[in-house]
CSV table of N, CA and C and ligand atoms in Angstrom, one decimal:
chain,number,residue,atom,x,y,z
C,64,MET,N,11.6,1.1,12.4
C,64,MET,CA,11.3,1.1,11.0
C,64,MET,C,10.0,1.0,11.0
C,65,ASN,N,9.4,-0.4,11.5
C,65,ASN,CA,8.3,-1.0,11.2
C,65,ASN,C,6.9,0.8,11.7
C,66,SER,N,7.5,0.8,12.9
C,66,SER,CA,6.8,1.9,13.3
C,66,SER,C,6.9,3.2,13.3
C,67,PHE,N,8.1,3.3,12.8
C,67,PHE,CA,8.6,4.5,12.4
C,67,PHE,C,7.6,5.0,10.8
C,68,LEU,N,8.1,4.3,10.2
C,68,LEU,CA,7.4,4.6,8.9
C,68,LEU,C,5.6,4.9,9.0
C,69,THR,N,5.0,3.5,9.8
C,69,THR,CA,3.7,4.0,10.2
C,69,THR,C,3.4,4.8,10.6
C,70,SER,N,4.4,5.5,12.0
C,70,SER,CA,3.8,6.6,12.5
C,70,SER,C,4.0,8.0,11.5
C,71,MET,N,5.3,7.8,10.5
C,71,MET,CA,5.3,9.0,9.9
C,71,MET,C,3.7,9.2,8.8
C,72,HIS,N,3.2,7.9,8.1
C,72,HIS,CA,2.3,8.2,7.2
C,72,HIS,C,1.1,8.1,7.9
C,73,SER,N,0.7,8.0,9.4
C,73,SER,CA,-0.2,8.7,10.1
C,73,SER,C,-0.2,9.9,10.3
C,74,GLY,N,0.8,10.5,11.0
C,74,GLY,CA,1.1,11.8,11.3
C,74,GLY,C,0.7,12.6,10.0
C,75,LEU,N,1.6,12.3,8.5
C,75,LEU,CA,1.4,13.0,7.9
C,75,LEU,C,0.2,13.2,7.0
C,76,ARG,N,-0.5,13.0,7.6
C,76,ARG,CA,-2.2,13.0,6.7
C,76,ARG,C,-2.2,13.9,6.9
C,77,TRP,N,-2.0,14.5,8.5
C,77,TRP,CA,-2.3,15.8,9.1
C,77,TRP,C,-1.6,17.2,8.1
C,78,VAL,N,-0.8,16.9,7.6
C,78,VAL,CA,-0.3,17.8,6.8
C,78,VAL,C,-0.4,17.7,5.5
C,79,VAL,N,-1.1,16.5,4.8
C,79,VAL,CA,-1.6,16.5,3.4
C,79,VAL,C,-3.1,17.4,3.7
C,80,LEU,N,-3.6,16.7,4.5
C,80,LEU,CA,-4.9,17.1,5.1
C,80,LEU,C,-5.1,19.1,5.0
C,81,LEU,N,-4.0,19.6,5.4
C,81,LEU,CA,-4.0,21.0,6.1
C,81,LEU,C,-3.3,21.6,5.0
C,82,LEU,N,-2.5,21.2,4.2
C,82,LEU,CA,-2.2,21.7,2.7
C,82,LEU,C,-3.5,21.8,1.5
C,83,LEU,N,-3.8,20.5,1.8
C,83,LEU,CA,-5.1,20.9,0.6
C,83,LEU,C,-6.3,21.7,0.7
C,84,ILE,N,-6.5,21.6,2.2
C,84,ILE,CA,-7.4,22.8,2.9
C,84,ILE,C,-7.1,24.3,2.4
C,85,PHE,N,-5.2,24.5,2.7
C,85,PHE,CA,-4.4,25.6,2.4
C,85,PHE,C,-4.6,25.7,0.5
C,86,SER,N,-4.9,25.1,-0.1
C,86,SER,CA,-4.8,25.4,-1.1
C,86,SER,C,-6.1,25.6,-1.9
C,87,ILE,N,-6.9,24.9,-1.5
C,87,ILE,CA,-8.0,25.2,-1.7
C,87,ILE,C,-8.6,26.6,-1.7
C,88,PHE,N,-8.9,26.9,-0.2
C,88,PHE,CA,-8.6,28.2,0.2
C,88,PHE,C,-7.9,29.2,-0.5
C,89,ASN,N,-6.9,29.3,-0.7
C,89,ASN,CA,-6.4,29.9,-1.4
C,89,ASN,C,-6.9,30.0,-2.8
C,90,ALA,N,-7.1,28.9,-3.7
C,90,ALA,CA,-7.2,28.9,-5.1
C,90,ALA,C,-8.9,29.7,-5.2
C,91,ILE,N,-9.6,29.8,-4.0
C,91,ILE,CA,-10.9,30.8,-3.9
C,91,ILE,C,-10.8,32.1,-3.9
C,92,VAL,N,-9.5,32.2,-3.0
C,92,VAL,CA,-9.1,34.0,-2.7
C,92,VAL,C,-8.7,34.6,-3.3
C,93,ARG,N,-7.8,34.1,-4.2
C,93,ARG,CA,-6.8,34.6,-5.2
C,93,ARG,C,-7.1,34.9,-6.3
C,94,ARG,N,-7.7,34.0,-6.4
C,94,ARG,CA,-8.3,34.2,-8.3
C,94,ARG,C,-7.5,34.6,-8.9
C,95,ASN,N,-7.5,36.5,-8.9
C,95,ASN,CA,-7.1,36.9,-10.2
C,95,ASN,C,-5.4,37.3,-10.0
C,96,THR,N,-5.0,36.8,-9.1
C,96,THR,CA,-3.4,37.2,-9.1
C,96,THR,C,-2.9,35.6,-9.0
C,97,TYR,N,-1.9,35.2,-9.7
C,97,TYR,CA,-0.9,34.0,-9.7
C,97,TYR,C,0.4,34.4,-9.5
C,98,GLU,N,1.3,33.9,-7.9
C,98,GLU,CA,2.4,34.2,-8.0
C,98,GLU,C,3.6,33.2,-7.6
C,99,LYS,N,4.6,33.0,-7.5
C,99,LYS,CA,5.8,32.3,-7.4
C,99,LYS,C,4.9,31.7,-6.2
C,100,LYS,N,4.2,32.3,-4.9
C,100,LYS,CA,3.9,31.4,-3.7
C,100,LYS,C,2.9,30.5,-4.1
C,101,ASP,N,2.1,30.6,-4.8
C,101,ASP,CA,0.7,30.4,-5.1
C,101,ASP,C,1.3,28.6,-5.8
C,102,ARG,N,2.3,28.6,-7.0
C,102,ARG,CA,2.8,28.0,-6.8
C,102,ARG,C,3.4,27.1,-6.2
C,103,LEU,N,4.4,27.5,-5.4
C,103,LEU,CA,4.7,26.7,-4.3
C,103,LEU,C,4.2,26.1,-3.6
C,104,LEU,N,3.0,26.5,-3.2
C,104,LEU,CA,1.9,26.2,-2.2
C,104,LEU,C,1.4,24.4,-2.9
C,105,TYR,N,1.0,25.2,-4.4
C,105,TYR,CA,0.5,23.9,-4.9
C,105,TYR,C,1.0,22.9,-5.1
C,106,MET,N,2.7,22.9,-5.9
C,106,MET,CA,3.2,21.9,-5.4
C,106,MET,C,3.9,21.3,-4.3
C,107,PHE,N,3.5,22.0,-2.9
C,107,PHE,CA,4.4,20.9,-1.8
C,107,PHE,C,3.0,20.6,-1.8
C,108,THR,N,2.1,20.8,-1.9
C,108,THR,CA,0.5,20.3,-1.5
C,108,THR,C,0.5,18.4,-2.6
C,109,MET,N,0.8,18.9,-3.4
C,109,MET,CA,1.3,17.6,-4.4
C,109,MET,C,2.5,16.9,-4.1
C,110,VAL,N,3.4,17.4,-3.6
C,110,VAL,CA,4.6,16.6,-3.0
C,110,VAL,C,4.3,15.6,-1.8
C,111,SER,N,3.1,16.4,-0.9
C,111,SER,CA,3.1,15.8,0.3
C,111,SER,C,2.7,14.7,0.5
C,112,MET,N,1.7,14.7,-0.9
C,112,MET,CA,0.9,13.7,-1.9
C,112,MET,C,1.8,12.1,-1.8
C,113,HIS,N,3.0,12.5,-2.7
C,113,HIS,CA,3.9,11.9,-3.6
C,113,HIS,C,4.6,11.1,-2.0
C,114,ILE,N,5.0,12.1,-1.4
C,114,ILE,CA,5.6,11.1,-0.3
C,114,ILE,C,5.1,9.8,0.9
C,115,GLN,N,3.2,10.6,0.5
C,115,GLN,CA,2.9,9.4,1.4
C,115,GLN,C,2.3,8.4,0.4
C,116,LEU,N,2.5,8.7,-0.9
C,116,LEU,CA,2.5,7.3,-2.0
C,116,LEU,C,3.6,6.3,-1.6
C,117,VAL,N,4.8,7.3,-1.6
C,117,VAL,CA,6.1,6.3,-1.3
C,117,VAL,C,6.0,5.6,0.0
C,118,ILE,N,6.0,6.2,1.3
C,118,ILE,CA,5.9,6.0,2.4
C,118,ILE,C,4.8,4.6,2.4
C,119,GLY,N,3.3,4.6,2.1
C,119,GLY,CA,2.0,3.8,1.7
C,119,GLY,C,2.6,2.2,0.7
C,120,LEU,N,3.4,2.7,-0.1
C,120,LEU,CA,3.7,1.5,-1.0
C,120,LEU,C,5.2,0.4,-0.1
C,121,ILE,N,5.5,1.1,0.4
C,121,ILE,CA,6.7,0.4,1.3
C,121,ILE,C,6.2,-0.4,2.4
C,122,LEU,N,5.4,0.1,3.1
C,122,LEU,CA,3.9,-0.2,4.2
C,122,LEU,C,3.5,-1.7,3.6
C,123,TYR,N,2.8,-1.2,2.7
C,123,TYR,CA,1.8,-2.3,1.6
C,123,TYR,C,2.5,-3.6,1.4
C,124,PHE,N,3.6,-3.4,0.7
C,124,PHE,CA,4.3,-4.5,0.3
C,124,PHE,C,5.6,-5.2,1.2
C,125,PHE,N,5.9,-4.2,2.3
C,125,PHE,CA,7.4,-4.8,3.0
C,125,PHE,C,6.8,-4.5,4.6
C,126,ILE,N,5.8,-3.9,4.8
C,126,ILE,CA,6.2,-3.9,6.5
C,126,ILE,C,4.2,-4.5,6.9
C,127,SER,N,3.4,-3.3,6.8
C,127,SER,CA,2.1,-3.9,7.3
C,127,SER,C,1.6,-5.3,7.3
C,128,GLU,N,1.0,-5.2,8.7
C,128,GLU,CA,0.2,-6.4,8.9
C,128,GLU,C,-0.7,-6.5,8.6
C,129,LYS,N,-1.4,-5.4,8.5
C,129,LYS,CA,-2.9,-4.8,8.0
C,129,LYS,C,-2.9,-5.7,6.6
C,130,VAL,N,-2.2,-6.1,5.8
C,130,VAL,CA,-2.6,-6.3,4.5
C,130,VAL,C,-1.8,-7.6,4.3
C,131,GLN,N,-3.3,-8.3,4.4
C,131,GLN,CA,-2.2,-10.2,4.2
C,131,GLN,C,-3.7,-10.2,3.1
C,132,PHE,N,-2.9,-11.5,2.2
C,132,PHE,CA,-3.6,-11.9,1.3
C,132,PHE,C,-3.7,-13.4,1.2
C,133,VAL,N,-4.3,-13.8,2.8
C,133,VAL,CA,-5.1,-15.0,2.6
C,133,VAL,C,-5.8,-15.3,2.0
C,134,GLU,N,-6.2,-16.4,2.5
C,134,GLU,CA,-7.6,-17.4,1.6
C,134,GLU,C,-8.8,-16.6,2.4
C,135,GLY,N,-9.8,-15.5,1.6
C,135,GLY,CA,-10.7,-15.1,1.6
C,135,GLY,C,-10.7,-13.8,2.3
C,136,TRP,N,-9.5,-13.0,2.0
C,136,TRP,CA,-9.2,-11.6,2.5
C,136,TRP,C,-9.9,-10.7,2.2
C,137,MET,N,-10.5,-10.9,0.9
C,137,MET,CA,-11.5,-9.8,0.8
C,137,MET,C,-12.6,-9.7,1.7
C,138,LYS,N,-13.1,-10.7,2.6
C,138,LYS,CA,-14.5,-11.2,3.4
C,138,LYS,C,-14.3,-10.2,4.8
C,139,VAL,N,-12.6,-10.0,4.7
C,139,VAL,CA,-12.2,-9.7,6.0
C,139,VAL,C,-11.8,-8.4,5.8
C,140,LYS,N,-13.1,-7.6,6.6
C,140,LYS,CA,-13.4,-6.2,6.0
C,140,LYS,C,-11.6,-5.3,6.6
C,141,LEU,N,-10.8,-5.7,7.5
C,141,LEU,CA,-8.9,-5.1,7.6
C,141,LEU,C,-8.4,-5.4,6.5
C,142,TYR,N,-8.6,-6.5,6.6
C,142,TYR,CA,-7.6,-6.8,5.4
C,142,TYR,C,-7.9,-6.0,3.8
C,143,ARG,N,-9.1,-6.8,3.5
C,143,ARG,CA,-10.2,-5.6,2.4
C,143,ARG,C,-9.5,-4.3,2.2
C,144,PHE,N,-9.9,-3.4,3.4
C,144,PHE,CA,-9.8,-2.1,3.5
C,144,PHE,C,-8.7,-1.8,3.0
C,145,TYR,N,-7.3,-2.2,4.0
C,145,TYR,CA,-5.8,-1.8,3.7
C,145,TYR,C,-5.2,-2.5,2.4
C,146,GLY,N,-5.9,-3.9,1.9
C,146,GLY,CA,-5.6,-4.1,0.9
C,146,GLY,C,-5.9,-3.7,-0.1
C,147,MET,N,-7.1,-3.3,-0.4
C,147,MET,CA,-7.5,-2.3,-1.8
C,147,MET,C,-8.5,-1.4,-1.8
C,148,GLU,N,-9.3,-0.9,-0.2
C,148,GLU,CA,-10.0,-0.1,-0.8
C,148,GLU,C,-8.8,1.5,-0.4
C,149,HIS,N,-8.1,1.1,0.3
C,149,HIS,CA,-6.8,2.5,1.0
C,149,HIS,C,-6.1,2.2,-0.4
C,150,LEU,N,-5.7,1.3,-0.8
C,150,LEU,CA,-4.5,1.6,-2.0
C,150,LEU,C,-5.0,2.0,-2.9
C,151,VAL,N,-6.5,2.2,-3.5
C,151,VAL,CA,-7.5,2.4,-4.7
C,151,VAL,C,-7.9,3.3,-4.5
C,152,GLY,N,-8.6,3.7,-3.7
C,152,GLY,CA,-9.2,5.3,-2.9
C,152,GLY,C,-7.7,6.2,-3.1
C,153,MET,N,-6.6,6.2,-2.1
C,153,MET,CA,-5.4,7.1,-2.2
C,153,MET,C,-4.7,7.2,-3.6
C,154,ILE,N,-4.7,6.0,-4.4
C,154,ILE,CA,-3.8,6.3,-5.7
C,154,ILE,C,-4.7,7.2,-6.4
C,155,LEU,N,-6.2,7.0,-6.3
C,155,LEU,CA,-6.9,7.8,-7.7
C,155,LEU,C,-6.8,9.4,-6.8
C,156,ALA,N,-6.8,9.6,-5.3
C,156,ALA,CA,-7.1,10.4,-5.2
C,156,ALA,C,-5.5,11.4,-5.6
C,157,ILE,N,-4.5,10.9,-5.4
C,157,ILE,CA,-3.0,11.3,-6.1
C,157,ILE,C,-3.2,11.5,-7.3
C,158,ALA,N,-4.0,10.6,-8.0
C,158,ALA,CA,-3.8,10.7,-9.5
C,158,ALA,C,-4.3,12.3,-10.2
C,159,LEU,N,-5.6,11.9,-9.4
C,159,LEU,CA,-6.2,13.5,-9.9
C,159,LEU,C,-5.9,14.6,-9.2
C,160,VAL,N,-5.0,14.9,-8.2
C,160,VAL,CA,-4.5,16.2,-7.7
C,160,VAL,C,-3.3,16.3,-8.6
C,161,THR,N,-2.6,15.5,-8.7
C,161,THR,CA,-1.4,15.3,-10.3
C,161,THR,C,-1.6,16.0,-11.4
C,162,ILE,N,-3.1,15.1,-11.7
C,162,ILE,CA,-3.8,15.7,-13.0
C,162,ILE,C,-4.1,17.4,-12.9
C,163,GLY,N,-4.5,17.4,-11.8
C,163,GLY,CA,-5.2,19.2,-11.0
C,163,GLY,C,-3.9,20.1,-11.4
C,164,HIS,N,-2.8,19.6,-11.1
C,164,HIS,CA,-1.4,20.5,-11.1
C,164,HIS,C,-0.9,20.7,-12.0
C,165,ILE,N,-1.0,19.8,-12.7
C,165,ILE,CA,-0.4,19.6,-13.8
C,165,ILE,C,-1.3,20.3,-15.1
C,166,SER,N,-2.2,20.5,-15.2
C,166,SER,CA,-3.7,21.2,-16.1
C,166,SER,C,-3.5,22.6,-15.3
C,167,SER,N,-3.0,22.8,-14.0
C,167,SER,CA,-3.0,24.2,-13.8
C,167,SER,C,-1.8,25.2,-14.2
C,168,LYS,N,-0.7,24.3,-14.6
C,168,LYS,CA,0.5,25.0,-14.7
C,168,LYS,C,0.8,25.0,-16.4
C,169,LYS,N,-0.5,24.0,-16.9
C,169,LYS,CA,-0.6,24.7,-18.6
C,169,LYS,C,-1.2,26.2,-18.9
C,170,GLN,N,-2.3,26.5,-17.9
C,170,GLN,CA,-3.1,27.4,-18.4
C,170,GLN,C,-2.2,28.8,-18.0
C,171,THR,N,-2.6,29.5,-18.9
C,171,THR,CA,-1.9,31.0,-18.9
C,171,THR,C,-2.7,32.0,-18.1
C,172,GLU,N,-3.8,32.3,-17.8
C,172,GLU,CA,-4.4,33.1,-16.9
C,172,GLU,C,-4.3,32.8,-15.7
C,173,ALA,N,-4.4,33.7,-14.7
C,173,ALA,CA,-4.3,33.8,-13.1
C,173,ALA,C,-5.6,32.7,-12.4
C,174,LYS,N,-6.5,32.9,-13.5
C,174,LYS,CA,-8.5,32.7,-12.9
C,174,LYS,C,-8.2,31.4,-13.4
C,175,SER,N,-7.8,31.0,-14.5
C,175,SER,CA,-8.1,29.5,-15.2
C,175,SER,C,-7.1,28.3,-14.0
C,176,LYS,N,-5.8,29.2,-13.8
C,176,LYS,CA,-4.5,28.4,-13.0
C,176,LYS,C,-5.3,28.1,-11.8
C,177,HIS,N,-5.8,28.9,-11.2
C,177,HIS,CA,-6.6,28.6,-9.8
C,177,HIS,C,-7.8,28.0,-9.9
C,178,LYS,N,-8.3,28.1,-10.9
C,178,LYS,CA,-9.8,27.3,-10.9
C,178,LYS,C,-9.4,25.5,-11.4
C,179,ARG,N,-8.5,25.4,-11.9
C,179,ARG,CA,-8.4,23.7,-11.7
C,179,ARG,C,-7.6,23.2,-10.8
C,180,ILE,N,-7.3,24.0,-9.7
C,180,ILE,CA,-6.8,23.7,-8.7
C,180,ILE,C,-7.9,23.7,-7.7
C,181,LEU,N,-8.6,24.2,-7.5
C,181,LEU,CA,-9.8,24.2,-7.0
C,181,LEU,C,-10.7,23.0,-7.4
C,182,ILE,N,-10.8,22.7,-8.6
C,182,ILE,CA,-11.8,21.7,-8.6
C,182,ILE,C,-11.0,19.8,-8.6
C,183,TRP,N,-9.9,19.9,-9.0
C,183,TRP,CA,-8.9,18.8,-8.3
C,183,TRP,C,-8.8,18.5,-7.8
C,184,TYR,N,-8.3,19.4,-6.5
C,184,TYR,CA,-7.9,19.6,-4.9
C,184,TYR,C,-9.0,19.1,-4.3
C,185,THR,N,-10.1,20.0,-4.7
C,185,THR,CA,-11.1,19.6,-3.5
C,185,THR,C,-12.0,18.0,-3.9
C,186,ILE,N,-11.8,17.8,-5.2
C,186,ILE,CA,-12.1,16.4,-5.4
C,186,ILE,C,-11.4,15.4,-4.9
C,187,GLY,N,-9.8,15.4,-5.0
C,187,GLY,CA,-8.8,14.7,-4.3
C,187,GLY,C,-8.8,15.1,-2.7
C,188,LEU,N,-9.4,16.1,-2.3
C,188,LEU,CA,-9.8,16.0,-0.5
C,188,LEU,C,-10.9,15.6,-0.3
C,189,ILE,N,-11.6,15.5,-0.9
C,189,ILE,CA,-13.0,14.7,-1.1
C,189,ILE,C,-12.9,13.3,-0.8
C,190,LEU,N,-12.0,12.6,-1.5
C,190,LEU,CA,-12.0,10.5,-1.7
C,190,LEU,C,-10.7,10.9,-0.5
C,191,ILE,N,-9.7,11.7,-0.5
C,191,ILE,CA,-8.6,11.1,0.8
C,191,ILE,C,-9.5,11.1,2.5
C,192,LEU,N,-10.3,12.0,2.4
C,192,LEU,CA,-11.2,12.1,3.7
C,192,LEU,C,-12.1,10.6,3.6
C,193,ALA,N,-12.5,10.0,2.3
C,193,ALA,CA,-13.2,9.1,2.7
C,193,ALA,C,-12.5,7.8,2.9
C,194,PHE,N,-11.2,7.8,2.4
C,194,PHE,CA,-10.6,6.8,2.6
C,194,PHE,C,-9.5,6.7,3.2
C,195,ILE,N,-9.5,7.7,4.4
C,195,ILE,CA,-8.6,7.8,6.0
C,195,ILE,C,-9.1,6.4,6.6
C,196,PRO,N,-8.5,6.1,7.4
C,196,PRO,CA,-9.2,5.4,8.2
C,196,PRO,C,-9.4,5.5,9.4
C,197,TRP,N,-10.0,6.2,9.8
C,197,TRP,CA,-10.5,7.3,11.1
C,197,TRP,C,-10.7,6.2,12.0
C,198,PRO,N,-10.2,6.6,13.5
C,198,PRO,CA,-10.3,5.6,14.6
C,198,PRO,C,-11.8,5.4,14.8
C,199,PHE,N,-13.0,6.4,14.3
C,199,PHE,CA,-14.7,6.0,14.7
C,199,PHE,C,-14.8,5.3,13.6
C,200,ARG,N,-14.2,4.9,12.5
C,200,ARG,CA,-14.4,3.6,11.8
C,200,ARG,C,-14.3,2.5,12.4
C,201,ALA,N,-15.4,1.6,12.8
C,201,ALA,CA,-14.8,0.1,13.1
C,201,ALA,C,-14.6,-0.8,12.7
C,202,GLY,N,-13.6,-1.5,13.4
C,202,GLY,CA,-12.9,-2.7,12.1
C,202,GLY,C,-11.6,-2.1,11.5
C,203,LEU,N,-10.9,-0.7,11.4
C,203,LEU,CA,-10.0,-0.4,10.8
C,203,LEU,C,-8.8,-0.1,11.6
C,204,LEU,N,-8.8,-0.1,13.2
C,204,LEU,CA,-7.4,0.0,13.6
C,204,LEU,C,-6.9,1.1,13.6
C,205,GLY,N,-8.0,2.1,12.8
C,205,GLY,CA,-6.6,3.7,12.4
C,205,GLY,C,-6.5,4.2,14.0
C,206,ASN,N,-5.8,4.8,14.5
C,206,ASN,CA,-4.9,5.8,14.9
C,206,ASN,C,-5.6,7.5,14.5
C,207,TRP,N,-5.6,8.3,15.7
C,207,TRP,CA,-5.3,9.8,15.4
C,207,TRP,C,-4.3,10.7,14.8
C,208,PHE,N,-2.9,10.0,15.5
C,208,PHE,CA,-1.8,10.2,15.2
C,208,PHE,C,-0.9,9.0,14.3
Z,324,HEM,C1,-2.3,11.0,0.6
Z,324,HEM,C2,-2.8,9.6,0.8
Z,324,HEM,C3,-2.5,8.9,2.1
Z,324,HEM,C4,-2.8,9.4,3.2
Z,324,HEM,C5,-3.4,10.5,3.6
Z,324,HEM,C6,-3.1,8.1,3.9
Z,324,HEM,C7,-3.4,8.1,5.7
Z,324,HEM,C8,-3.2,6.7,6.2
Z,324,HEM,C9,-3.7,7.0,7.7
Z,324,HEM,C10,-3.9,7.7,8.6
Z,324,HEM,C11,-3.3,5.1,7.9
Z,324,HEM,C12,-3.6,4.9,9.4
Z,324,HEM,C13,-2.4,4.8,10.1
Z,324,HEM,C14,-3.0,4.8,11.9
Z,324,HEM,O1,-3.7,4.1,12.2
Z,324,HEM,O2,-1.7,4.2,12.7
Z,324,HEM,C15,-2.7,4.9,6.8
Z,324,HEM,C16,-2.7,3.2,6.9
Z,324,HEM,C17,-2.1,2.4,6.0
Z,324,HEM,N1,-1.7,3.1,4.6
Z,324,HEM,FE1,-2.2,5.1,4.1
Z,324,HEM,N2,-2.3,6.9,3.2
Z,324,HEM,C18,-2.3,7.2,1.9
Z,324,HEM,C19,-1.8,6.8,1.3
Z,324,HEM,C20,-1.6,5.4,1.1
Z,324,HEM,C21,-1.1,5.0,-0.1
Z,324,HEM,C22,-0.8,5.4,-1.7
Z,324,HEM,C23,-0.5,3.4,0.3
Z,324,HEM,C24,-0.1,2.4,-0.8
Z,324,HEM,C25,-0.8,1.1,-1.1
Z,324,HEM,C26,-1.0,3.2,1.8
Z,324,HEM,C27,-1.1,1.9,2.0
Z,324,HEM,C28,-1.3,2.2,3.8
Z,324,HEM,C29,-1.2,1.2,4.3
Z,324,HEM,C30,-0.6,-0.4,4.3
Z,324,HEM,C31,-1.4,1.2,5.9
Z,324,HEM,C32,-1.7,0.3,6.9
Z,324,HEM,C33,-0.3,0.7,7.8
Z,324,HEM,C34,-0.5,0.0,9.1
Z,324,HEM,O3,0.0,-1.4,9.1
Z,324,HEM,O4,-0.3,0.0,10.3
Z,324,HEM,N3,-1.6,4.6,2.1
Z,324,HEM,N4,-2.3,5.6,5.9
C-alpha cells in the first residue's frame, strides 16, 4: 500500500503536467470555439489534480516517512519541504486551478471561457513545477517516476 500509493502519486504527476499543458495549449488555439470536448479536457485536468490531493493527503497523514514533526523539523530541509512547502504550494495550485475552472464555466463567451483557463491554469502549472520534488533538487529524495 505504501509504495503503491507513493508510486501512483509520483507517476500521476506526469498526467497532471501533460493535462495542464494540453489545456493551456487548447485555450490558446481554440479561442473562439468552445465545445463539450473543451469542457471535458478542462474538467479532467482539474480532477487529476484533485486525485493527487486525495492521495497526497493520505501520504501526508498516514504513510510518508518524509513527513516528520519531530523537534526542529522546520530546520531539516527534507521534513520542511514535505511537511510544509509541498503541501502549501500544491494546495494553492489546486485551489487556483479550481477557481479558474469555476470562473471559466460561468462565462458565456467562448473567448472568455478559454481566457480564464489560460490565466489560472498557467499560474497553477508554474506553482506545480516549482513545488515538485524533482530528483535534481538536492536533499528532497525525489524520483522521476
Ligand atoms: C498536483 C499536485 C501534486 C503533485 C503533482 C505532486 C507530486 C509529487 C511528487 C512528484 C512527489 C515525489 C514522489 C517521489 O519522488 O517518489 C510527491 C511526494 C509527496 N507528496 Fe505530492 N504532489 C501533489 C500534491 C500533494 C498534496 C496536496 C499533498 C498533500 C499533503 C502531497 C503530499 C506528498 C507527500 C507526503 C509526498 C512524499 C511521499 C513519500 O513518502 O515519498 N502532494 N508529490
